[in-house]
GROMACS .gro file of C-alpha atoms in nm:
model
  190
    1ASN     CA    1  -3.535   0.977  -2.146
    2PRO     CA    2  -3.213   0.911  -1.904
    3ARG     CA    3  -3.037   0.613  -2.005
    4ALA     CA    4  -2.897   0.382  -1.720
    5VAL     CA    5  -2.490   0.334  -1.751
    6ARG     CA    6  -2.244   0.132  -1.564
    7VAL     CA    7  -1.944   0.235  -1.377
    8SER     CA    8  -1.663   0.047  -1.247
    9VAL     CA    9  -1.436   0.192  -1.002
   10VAL     CA   10  -1.048   0.134  -1.032
   11PRO     CA   11  -0.883   0.215  -0.719
   12PRO     CA   12  -0.554   0.373  -0.737
   13ILE     CA   13  -0.239   0.139  -0.723
   14VAL     CA   14   0.074   0.151  -0.468
   15ARG     CA   15   0.297   0.470  -0.568
   16ASP     CA   16   0.623   0.378  -0.719
   17TYR     CA   17   0.846   0.519  -0.427
   18HIS     CA   18   1.163   0.465  -0.628
   19PRO     CA   19   1.200   0.769  -0.885
   20ALA     CA   20   1.280   1.095  -0.694
   21LYS     CA   21   0.960   1.224  -0.804
   22ALA     CA   22   0.721   0.958  -0.861
   23PRO     CA   23   0.346   1.042  -0.969
   24ARG     CA   24   0.047   0.931  -0.747
   25SER     CA   25  -0.145   0.709  -0.891
   26PRO     CA   26  -0.526   0.828  -1.001
   27LEU     CA   27  -0.836   0.692  -0.895
   28LEU     CA   28  -1.054   0.629  -1.222
   29LEU     CA   29  -1.407   0.594  -1.317
   30SER     CA   30  -1.449   0.397  -1.592
   31PHE     CA   31  -1.817   0.405  -1.758
   32ASP     CA   32  -1.966   0.140  -2.014
   33SER     CA   33  -2.089   0.442  -2.250
   34PRO     CA   34  -1.970   0.781  -2.363
   35VAL     CA   35  -2.096   0.973  -2.074
   36ALA     CA   36  -1.856   1.317  -2.029
   37PRO     CA   37  -2.023   1.626  -2.188
   38MET     CA   38  -1.772   1.672  -2.503
   39GLU     CA   39  -1.673   2.008  -2.409
   40LYS     CA   40  -1.537   1.890  -2.067
   41ILE     CA   41  -1.283   1.630  -2.174
   42GLY     CA   42  -0.957   1.706  -2.097
   43SER     CA   43  -1.088   2.001  -1.845
   44ARG     CA   44  -1.089   2.024  -1.472
   45ILE     CA   45  -1.435   1.959  -1.326
   46ASP     CA   46  -1.658   2.006  -1.022
   47GLY     CA   47  -1.901   1.852  -0.861
   48MET     CA   48  -1.724   1.514  -0.758
   49ALA     CA   49  -1.628   1.428  -0.407
   50LEU     CA   50  -1.466   1.168  -0.206
   51ASP     CA   51  -1.556   1.043   0.133
   52PRO     CA   52  -1.375   1.106   0.348
   53PRO     CA   53  -1.258   1.419   0.184
   54MET     CA   54  -0.936   1.423  -0.026
   55ALA     CA   55  -0.749   1.748  -0.184
   56GLY     CA   56  -0.715   1.687  -0.553
   57ARG     CA   57  -0.882   1.770  -0.892
   58TRP     CA   58  -1.106   1.574  -1.112
   59ARG     CA   59  -1.127   1.533  -1.499
   60TRP     CA   60  -1.200   1.371  -1.791
   61VAL     CA   61  -0.954   1.184  -1.946
   62SER     CA   62  -1.193   1.051  -2.219
   63GLU     CA   63  -1.559   1.031  -2.288
   64TYR     CA   64  -1.537   0.684  -2.090
   65ALA     CA   65  -1.329   0.756  -1.804
   66LEU     CA   66  -1.331   1.048  -1.487
   67ALA     CA   67  -0.973   1.063  -1.327
   68PHE     CA   68  -0.896   1.197  -0.962
   69LEU     CA   69  -0.532   1.316  -0.895
   70PRO     CA   70  -0.504   1.352  -0.527
   71ARG     CA   71  -0.266   1.661  -0.421
   72ARG     CA   72  -0.093   1.393  -0.148
   73ASP     CA   73  -0.009   1.051  -0.126
   74TRP     CA   74  -0.361   0.838  -0.097
   75PRO     CA   75  -0.403   0.724   0.303
   76VAL     CA   76  -0.289   0.352   0.329
   77GLY     CA   77  -0.541   0.070   0.312
   78ALA     CA   78  -0.840   0.313   0.345
   79LYS     CA   79  -1.223   0.233   0.285
   80MET     CA   80  -1.337   0.521   0.090
   81HIS     CA   81  -1.616   0.658  -0.116
   82VAL     CA   82  -1.639   0.854  -0.455
   83VAL     CA   83  -1.985   1.073  -0.500
   84VAL     CA   84  -2.057   1.124  -0.858
   85GLY     CA   85  -2.248   1.482  -0.807
   86LYS     CA   86  -2.565   1.590  -1.042
   87GLY     CA   87  -2.469   1.734  -1.357
   88VAL     CA   88  -2.118   1.552  -1.414
   89LEU     CA   89  -2.269   1.318  -1.656
   90SER     CA   90  -2.395   1.405  -1.990
   91ALA     CA   91  -2.797   1.488  -1.926
   92TRP     CA   92  -2.921   1.153  -2.091
   93ALA     CA   93  -2.684   0.935  -1.855
   94SER     CA   94  -2.820   0.787  -1.554
   95LEU     CA   95  -2.634   0.605  -1.236
   96LYS     CA   96  -2.804   0.372  -1.027
   97HIS     CA   97  -2.584   0.429  -0.728
   98ARG     CA   98  -2.400   0.771  -0.712
   99ARG     CA   99  -2.179   0.675  -0.379
  100LEU     CA  100  -1.921   0.422  -0.494
  101PRO     CA  101  -1.693   0.227  -0.257
  102PHE     CA  102  -1.334   0.141  -0.335
  103SER     CA  103  -1.030   0.062  -0.093
  104THR     CA  104  -0.679   0.204  -0.097
  105PRO     CA  105  -0.376  -0.037  -0.115
  106ALA     CA  106  -0.287  -0.180   0.231
  107VAL     CA  107   0.102  -0.205   0.323
  108THR     CA  108   0.237  -0.540   0.245
  109ALA     CA  109   0.533  -0.670   0.375
  110LYS     CA  110   0.771  -0.982   0.184
  111LEU     CA  111   1.062  -1.147   0.332
  112ASP     CA  112   1.311  -1.069   0.051
  113THR     CA  113   1.615  -1.288   0.220
  114ILE     CA  114   1.700  -1.456   0.536
  115ARG     CA  115   2.070  -1.585   0.578
  116PHE     CA  116   2.238  -1.745   0.874
  117TYR     CA  117   2.581  -1.613   0.952
  118GLU     CA  118   2.853  -1.772   1.164
  119ASP     CA  119   3.182  -1.599   1.213
  120PRO     CA  120   3.474  -1.850   1.070
  121ARG     CA  121   3.690  -1.727   1.364
  122ASP     CA  122   3.430  -1.728   1.647
  123GLN     CA  123   3.180  -1.971   1.604
  124THR     CA  124   2.980  -1.823   1.880
  125ARG     CA  125   2.891  -1.530   1.728
  126ARG     CA  126   2.590  -1.651   1.508
  127HIS     CA  127   2.298  -1.442   1.336
  128VAL     CA  128   2.020  -1.447   1.134
  129VAL     CA  129   1.979  -1.178   0.890
  130ALA     CA  130   1.660  -1.096   0.737
  131THR     CA  131   1.545  -0.817   0.478
  132ILE     CA  132   1.224  -0.745   0.462
  133ARG     CA  133   1.097  -0.541   0.162
  134PHE     CA  134   0.757  -0.332   0.209
  135SER     CA  135   0.505  -0.167  -0.053
  136HIS     CA  136   0.488   0.160   0.128
  137PRO     CA  137   0.761   0.328   0.364
  138VAL     CA  138   0.742   0.234   0.713
  139MET     CA  139   0.839   0.390   1.041
  140ALA     CA  140   1.125   0.202   1.234
  141GLN     CA  141   0.966   0.244   1.573
  142SER     CA  142   0.644   0.114   1.442
  143LEU     CA  143   0.815  -0.210   1.278
  144ARG     CA  144   1.034  -0.251   1.590
  145GLU     CA  145   0.727  -0.305   1.835
  146ARG     CA  146   0.588  -0.534   1.561
  147ILE     CA  147   0.881  -0.762   1.548
  148LYS     CA  148   0.946  -1.056   1.784
  149LEU     CA  149   1.199  -1.321   1.715
  150ALA     CA  150   1.256  -1.644   1.887
  151MET     CA  151   1.417  -1.953   1.853
  152GLY     CA  152   1.319  -2.322   1.979
  153ARG     CA  153   1.518  -2.498   2.203
  154LYS     CA  154   1.530  -2.877   2.175
  155LYS     CA  155   1.318  -3.032   2.424
  156THR     CA  156   1.245  -3.385   2.495
  157GLY     CA  157   0.884  -3.492   2.393
  158ASN     CA  158   0.675  -3.327   2.116
  159SER     CA  159   0.621  -2.990   2.291
  160LYS     CA  160   0.546  -2.699   2.086
  161ASN     CA  161   0.461  -2.462   2.370
  162ALA     CA  162   0.571  -2.116   2.362
  163ALA     CA  163   0.748  -2.163   2.691
  164ASP     CA  164   1.015  -2.383   2.498
  165LEU     CA  165   1.122  -2.051   2.266
  166GLU     CA  166   1.346  -1.839   2.383
  167ASN     CA  167   1.330  -1.465   2.277
  168LEU     CA  168   1.607  -1.304   2.068
  169SER     CA  169   1.733  -0.939   2.077
  170PHE     CA  170   1.790  -0.788   1.736
  171SER     CA  171   1.899  -0.490   1.565
  172LEU     CA  172   1.704  -0.300   1.278
  173ASN     CA  173   1.829  -0.076   0.991
  174MET     CA  174   1.592   0.078   0.751
  175GLY     CA  175   1.720   0.090   0.401
  176PRO     CA  176   1.667   0.413   0.170
  177LYS     CA  177   1.307   0.509   0.150
  178ARG     CA  178   1.197   0.330   0.416
  179LEU     CA  179   1.102   0.054   0.191
  180LEU     CA  180   1.363  -0.215   0.301
  181ALA     CA  181   1.416  -0.319   0.665
  182HIS     CA  182   1.761  -0.539   0.759
  183VAL     CA  183   1.692  -0.727   1.080
  184LYS     CA  184   2.010  -0.880   1.233
  185SER     CA  185   1.940  -1.148   1.542
  186ARG     CA  186   2.198  -1.250   1.761
  187LEU     CA  187   2.206  -1.636   1.854
  188GLY     CA  188   2.349  -1.775   2.126
  189PRO     CA  189   2.527  -2.156   2.148
  190MET     CA  190   2.358  -2.396   1.979
   0.00000   0.00000   0.00000
C-alpha cells in the first residue's frame, strides 16, 4: 500500500556573483521520509520537470533530498512549478500534490551610502553621491529610466506638493559585475 509523504520545496537562493565562477544555486525537494530508490542516489534521474521548462539536471543527493541544478542562471523573480513524475519516488511513496509551486529570488536593492559633497574652493559645486547595491546584475539603461532625483525648495506654508520639487540631473556609473550603482547628482544653489 502506498504511504503518504510530505515534501518541502527549498527554492534557489541568490547566486553569489563575486567569485569568478560562482556556482548556480540548486532547487531542492526535501522529503519527510527516505523516498529515493537506493540505486538512484547520486545519479541523474529522469521523470522530473519544471514549468516553465528549464535546462539542467536532476539527481538524488540523499534518500531524503532531490536537487535540480540549472544549466543557466535562474530567471529573476519568476513564479514556477516543479512537477514530480510517476516512478521518481520509491513505489511505496505517495504525494498528495505532484505539481509544487516555488519562486526564484527577485532583484533587491539596498542604499549602501549617501553623501553630500561641497567643493571647498567653489561652494556652488555641490553633489549628492549615493551607492546602491543590488542582489543581481542590473542594466544601466534600465536603472537610469527608474531613477528620479528631486530636491524640495523652501516654500511658505506647509505645501508638500510635487510642484514644489525641482528635478535634478545625475550621472550613473556601474560598478563591477553591475552589482553596484554610483549615482551623482548636481545641486544648484541652496
